[in-house]
Amino acid sequence: MKRVVAAVMSSLPLLAHAANATAPAPAVSAAGSLLQVFIGLVAVLLLIAATAWVAKRFGVTRGGTSSVLQVISSASVGARERVVVVEVGESWLVVGVAPGSVNALMTLPRCEIQSPAAPSLNASFAAGLQHLIEKSPLGDKRRGK
């Protein structure tokens, strides 16, 4: 009796495996898999583009603005070198910036910058347009001459 029970018990895993093997595996289509990968790629690219648009639209910048430190002006003096004026508290630091190094060049007391008055583009454009209208033959017809 023990032998019969042992034989039946040892054959149960084989029977379970045989039951699973009888179900045919679904055929996988290469075109369907390729389409699924392509749709996933397009979705990821659209997500990246949407994130970049939102960041640009709402002005997301790296790092926060500091009330203690502010860049006043910057000028390029070479291919990768710059001179930067930074306001720190009540003084200005003139700093030389190059790849791999930042050197303090000078310390200045804080002063007010008066930017040169740029000519108004709208006013100069309007004056130029008025001059052209007066010179043209159509300008005379509009005024009733």
C-alpha positions as protocol buffer text, in pm:
chain_id: "A"
residue {
  index: 1
  type: MET
  ca { x: 0 y: 0 z: 0 }
}
residue {
  index: 2
  type: LYS
  ca { x: 281 y: 237 z: 80 }
}
residue {
  index: 3
  type: ARG
  ca { x: 431 y: 169 z: -261 }
}
residue {
  index: 4
  type: VAL
  ca { x: 108 y: 256 z: -441 }
}
residue {
  index: 5
  type: VAL
  ca { x: 68 y: 581 z: -246 }
}
residue {
  index: 6
  type: ALA
  ca { x: 434 y: 668 z: -311 }
}
residue {
  index: 7
  type: ALA
  ca { x: 393 y: 597 z: -684 }
}
residue {
  index: 8
  type: VAL
  ca { x: 80 y: 811 z: -709 }
}
residue {
  index: 9
  type: MET
  ca { x: 241 y: 1093 z: -509 }
}
residue {
  index: 10
  type: SER
  ca { x: 552 y: 1089 z: -725 }
}
residue {
  index: 11
  type: SER
  ca { x: 347 y: 1102 z: -1045 }
}
residue {
  index: 12
  type: LEU
  ca { x: 138 y: 1407 z: -939 }
}
residue {
  index: 13
  type: PRO
  ca { x: 399 y: 1667 z: -1049 }
}
residue {
  index: 14
  type: LEU
  ca { x: 421 y: 1498 z: -1389 }
}
residue {
  index: 15
  type: LEU
  ca { x: 44 y: 1510 z: -1426 }
}
residue {
  index: 16
  type: ALA
  ca { x: 34 y: 1878 z: -1330 }
}
residue {
  index: 17
  type: HIS
  ca { x: 307 y: 1957 z: -1580 }
}
residue {
  index: 18
  type: ALA
  ca { x: 124 y: 1762 z: -1851 }
}
residue {
  index: 19
  type: ALA
  ca { x: -194 y: 1961 z: -1785 }
}
residue {
  index: 20
  type: ASN
  ca { x: -7 y: 2290 z: -1832 }
}
residue {
  index: 21
  type: ALA
  ca { x: 171 y: 2170 z: -2145 }
}
residue {
  index: 22
  type: THR
  ca { x: -153 y: 2091 z: -2328 }
}
residue {
  index: 23
  type: ALA
  ca { x: -258 y: 2459 z: -2350 }
}
residue {
  index: 24
  type: PRO
  ca { x: -102 y: 2609 z: -2666 }
}
residue {
  index: 25
  type: ALA
  ca { x: 101 y: 2927 z: -2618 }
}
residue {
  index: 26
  type: PRO
  ca { x: -38 y: 3231 z: -2798 }
}
residue {
  index: 27
  type: ALA
  ca { x: 155 y: 3331 z: -3109 }
}
residue {
  index: 28
  type: VAL
  ca { x: 350 y: 3654 z: -3069 }
}
residue {
  index: 29
  type: SER
  ca { x: 338 y: 3887 z: -3367 }
}
residue {
  index: 30
  type: ALA
  ca { x: 658 y: 4077 z: -3445 }
}
residue {
  index: 31
  type: ALA
  ca { x: 459 y: 4364 z: -3595 }
}
residue {
  index: 32
  type: GLY
  ca { x: 243 y: 4392 z: -3283 }
}
residue {
  index: 33
  type: SER
  ca { x: 546 y: 4399 z: -3054 }
}
residue {
  index: 34
  type: LEU
  ca { x: 718 y: 4657 z: -3273 }
}
residue {
  index: 35
  type: LEU
  ca { x: 406 y: 4874 z: -3274 }
}
residue {
  index: 36
  type: GLN
  ca { x: 382 y: 4853 z: -2895 }
}
residue {
  index: 37
  type: VAL
  ca { x: 747 y: 4961 z: -2856 }
}
residue {
  index: 38
  type: PHE
  ca { x: 698 y: 5246 z: -3103 }
}
residue {
  index: 39
  type: ILE
  ca { x: 388 y: 5374 z: -2922 }
}
residue {
  index: 40
  type: GLY
  ca { x: 574 y: 5362 z: -2591 }
}
residue {
  index: 41
  type: LEU
  ca { x: 866 y: 5556 z: -2740 }
}
residue {
  index: 42
  type: VAL
  ca { x: 636 y: 5823 z: -2881 }
}
residue {
  index: 43
  type: ALA
  ca { x: 460 y: 5854 z: -2545 }
}
residue {
  index: 44
  type: VAL
  ca { x: 791 y: 5905 z: -2361 }
}
residue {
  index: 45
  type: LEU
  ca { x: 909 y: 6164 z: -2615 }
}
residue {
  index: 46
  type: LEU
  ca { x: 580 y: 6352 z: -2586 }
}
residue {
  index: 47
  type: LEU
  ca { x: 611 y: 6349 z: -2208 }
}
residue {
  index: 48
  type: ILE
  ca { x: 963 y: 6493 z: -2229 }
}
residue {
  index: 49
  type: ALA
  ca { x: 850 y: 6763 z: -2474 }
}
residue {
  index: 50
  type: ALA
  ca { x: 551 y: 6854 z: -2256 }
}
residue {
  index: 51
  type: THR
  ca { x: 771 y: 6879 z: -1948 }
}
residue {
  index: 52
  type: ALA
  ca { x: 1017 y: 7106 z: -2132 }
}
residue {
  index: 53
  type: TRP
  ca { x: 731 y: 7325 z: -2256 }
}
residue {
  index: 54
  type: VAL
  ca { x: 586 y: 7359 z: -1905 }
}
residue {
  index: 55
  type: ALA
  ca { x: 929 y: 7444 z: -1764 }
}
residue {
  index: 56
  type: LYS
  ca { x: 982 y: 7710 z: -2031 }
}
residue {
  index: 57
  type: ARG
  ca { x: 628 y: 7846 z: -2003 }
}
residue {
  index: 58
  type: PHE
  ca { x: 635 y: 7893 z: -1627 }
}
residue {
  index: 59
  type: GLY
  ca { x: 998 y: 8001 z: -1606 }
}
residue {
  index: 60
  type: VAL
  ca { x: 1132 y: 7709 z: -1408 }
}
residue {
  index: 61
  type: THR
  ca { x: 1502 y: 7770 z: -1353 }
}
residue {
  index: 62
  type: ARG
  ca { x: 1774 y: 7572 z: -1191 }
}
residue {
  index: 63
  type: GLY
  ca { x: 1849 y: 7705 z: -846 }
}
residue {
  index: 64
  type: GLY
  ca { x: 1662 y: 7980 z: -671 }
}
residue {
  index: 65
  type: THR
  ca { x: 1715 y: 8353 z: -675 }
}
residue {
  index: 66
  type: SER
  ca { x: 1919 y: 8489 z: -392 }
}
residue {
  index: 67
  type: SER
  ca { x: 1862 y: 8823 z: -224 }
}
residue {
  index: 68
  type: VAL
  ca { x: 2222 y: 8826 z: -99 }
}
residue {
  index: 69
  type: LEU
  ca { x: 2399 y: 8750 z: -427 }
}
residue {
  index: 70
  type: GLN
  ca { x: 2312 y: 8911 z: -760 }
}
residue {
  index: 71
  type: VAL
  ca { x: 2492 y: 8920 z: -1096 }
}
residue {
  index: 72
  type: ILE
  ca { x: 2513 y: 9284 z: -1207 }
}
residue {
  index: 73
  type: SER
  ca { x: 2692 y: 9246 z: -1539 }
}
residue {
  index: 74
  type: SER
  ca { x: 2887 y: 8995 z: -1743 }
}
residue {
  index: 75
  type: ALA
  ca { x: 3121 y: 9025 z: -2040 }
}
residue {
  index: 76
  type: SER
  ca { x: 3293 y: 8763 z: -2252 }
}
residue {
  index: 77
  type: VAL
  ca { x: 3669 y: 8816 z: -2284 }
}
residue {
  index: 78
  type: GLY
  ca { x: 3758 y: 8496 z: -2465 }
}
residue {
  index: 79
  type: ALA
  ca { x: 3621 y: 8175 z: -2605 }
}
residue {
  index: 80
  type: ARG
  ca { x: 3530 y: 8041 z: -2260 }
}
residue {
  index: 81
  type: GLU
  ca { x: 3640 y: 8319 z: -2026 }
}
residue {
  index: 82
  type: ARG
  ca { x: 3416 y: 8584 z: -1874 }
}
residue {
  index: 83
  type: VAL
  ca { x: 3443 y: 8880 z: -1639 }
}
residue {
  index: 84
  type: VAL
  ca { x: 3145 y: 8899 z: -1406 }
}
residue {
  index: 85
  type: VAL
  ca { x: 3041 y: 9174 z: -1165 }
}
residue {
  index: 86
  type: VAL
  ca { x: 2859 y: 9025 z: -866 }
}
residue {
  index: 87
  type: GLU
  ca { x: 2682 y: 9226 z: -595 }
}
residue {
  index: 88
  type: VAL
  ca { x: 2732 y: 9085 z: -246 }
}
residue {
  index: 89
  type: GLY
  ca { x: 2574 y: 9294 z: 27 }
}
residue {
  index: 90
  type: GLU
  ca { x: 2706 y: 9651 z: -7 }
}
residue {
  index: 91
  type: SER
  ca { x: 3003 y: 9569 z: -231 }
}
residue {
  index: 92
  type: TRP
  ca { x: 3068 y: 9451 z: -583 }
}
residue {
  index: 93
  type: LEU
  ca { x: 3311 y: 9176 z: -669 }
}
residue {
  index: 94
  type: VAL
  ca { x: 3474 y: 9168 z: -1011 }
}
residue {
  index: 95
  type: VAL
  ca { x: 3535 y: 8801 z: -1083 }
}
residue {
  index: 96
  type: GLY
  ca { x: 3719 y: 8628 z: -1365 }
}
residue {
  index: 97
  type: VAL
  ca { x: 3551 y: 8302 z: -1464 }
}
residue {
  index: 98
  type: ALA
  ca { x: 3724 y: 8037 z: -1675 }
}
residue {
  index: 99
  type: PRO
  ca { x: 3670 y: 7664 z: -1711 }
}
residue {
  index: 100
  type: GLY
  ca { x: 3784 y: 7512 z: -1385 }
}
residue {
  index: 101
  type: SER
  ca { x: 3864 y: 7837 z: -1203 }
}
residue {
  index: 102
  type: VAL
  ca { x: 3701 y: 8146 z: -1056 }
}
residue {
  index: 103
  type: ASN
  ca { x: 3933 y: 8431 z: -948 }
}
residue {
  index: 104
  type: ALA
  ca { x: 3840 y: 8747 z: -758 }
}
residue {
  index: 105
  type: LEU
  ca { x: 3992 y: 9036 z: -954 }
}
residue {
  index: 106
  type: MET
  ca { x: 3875 y: 9341 z: -760 }
}
residue {
  index: 107
  type: THR
  ca { x: 3634 y: 9460 z: -490 }
}
residue {
  index: 108
  type: LEU
  ca { x: 3439 y: 9781 z: -550 }
}
residue {
  index: 109
  type: PRO
  ca { x: 3194 y: 9974 z: -333 }
}
residue {
  index: 110
  type: ARG
  ca { x: 2834 y: 9941 z: -446 }
}
residue {
  index: 111
  type: CYS
  ca { x: 2726 y: 10218 z: -682 }
}
residue {
  index: 112
  type: GLU
  ca { x: 2424 y: 10296 z: -894 }
}
residue {
  index: 113
  type: ILE
  ca { x: 2449 y: 10223 z: -1265 }
}
residue {
  index: 114
  type: GLN
  ca { x: 2292 y: 10468 z: -1504 }
}
residue {
  index: 115
  type: SER
  ca { x: 2231 y: 10288 z: -1827 }
}
residue {
  index: 116
  type: PRO
  ca { x: 2260 y: 10498 z: -2143 }
}
residue {
  index: 117
  type: ALA
  ca { x: 1924 y: 10602 z: -2275 }
}
residue {
  index: 118
  type: ALA
  ca { x: 1847 y: 10391 z: -2578 }
}
residue {
  index: 119
  type: PRO
  ca { x: 1647 y: 10561 z: -2852 }
}
residue {
  index: 120
  type: SER
  ca { x: 1288 y: 10453 z: -2853 }
}
residue {
  index: 121
  type: LEU
  ca { x: 1241 y: 10216 z: -3144 }
}
residue {
  index: 122
  type: ASN
  ca { x: 870 y: 10286 z: -3164 }
}
residue {
  index: 123
  type: ALA
  ca { x: 920 y: 10664 z: -3187 }
}
residue {
  index: 124
  type: SER
  ca { x: 1197 y: 10639 z: -3447 }
}
residue {
  index: 125
  type: PHE
  ca { x: 994 y: 10387 z: -3649 }
}
residue {
  index: 126
  type: ALA
  ca { x: 685 y: 10609 z: -3637 }
}
residue {
  index: 127
  type: ALA
  ca { x: 887 y: 10913 z: -3746 }
}
residue {
  index: 128
  type: GLY
  ca { x: 1048 y: 10719 z: -4032 }
}
residue {
  index: 129
  type: LEU
  ca { x: 712 y: 10583 z: -4146 }
}
residue {
  index: 130
  type: GLN
  ca { x: 557 y: 10932 z: -4137 }
}
residue {
  index: 131
  type: HIS
  ca { x: 847 y: 11065 z: -4346 }
}
residue {
  index: 132
  type: LEU
  ca { x: 800 y: 10789 z: -4606 }
}
residue {
  index: 133
  type: ILE
  ca { x: 426 y: 10852 z: -4624 }
}
residue {
  index: 134
  type: GLU
  ca { x: 481 y: 11223 z: -4682 }
}
residue {
  index: 135
  type: LYS
  ca { x: 735 y: 11153 z: -4960 }
}
residue {
  index: 136
  type: SER
  ca { x: 525 y: 10898 z: -5145 }
}
residue {
  index: 137
  type: PRO
  ca { x: 274 y: 10999 z: -5413 }
}
residue {
  index: 138
  type: LEU
  ca { x: 3 y: 10809 z: -5224 }
}
residue {
  index: 139
  type: GLY
  ca { x: 57 y: 11034 z: -4924 }
}
residue {
  index: 140
  type: ASP
  ca { x: -52 y: 11336 z: -5125 }
}
residue {
  index: 141
  type: LYS
  ca { x: -372 y: 11161 z: -5241 }
}
residue {
  index: 142
  type: ARG
  ca { x: -468 y: 11066 z: -4886 }
}
residue {
  index: 143
  type: ARG
  ca { x: -437 y: 11422 z: -4764 }
}
residue {
  index: 144
  type: GLY
  ca { x: -656 y: 11546 z: -5048 }
}
residue {
  index: 145
  type: LYS
  ca { x: -389 y: 11729 z: -5248 }
}
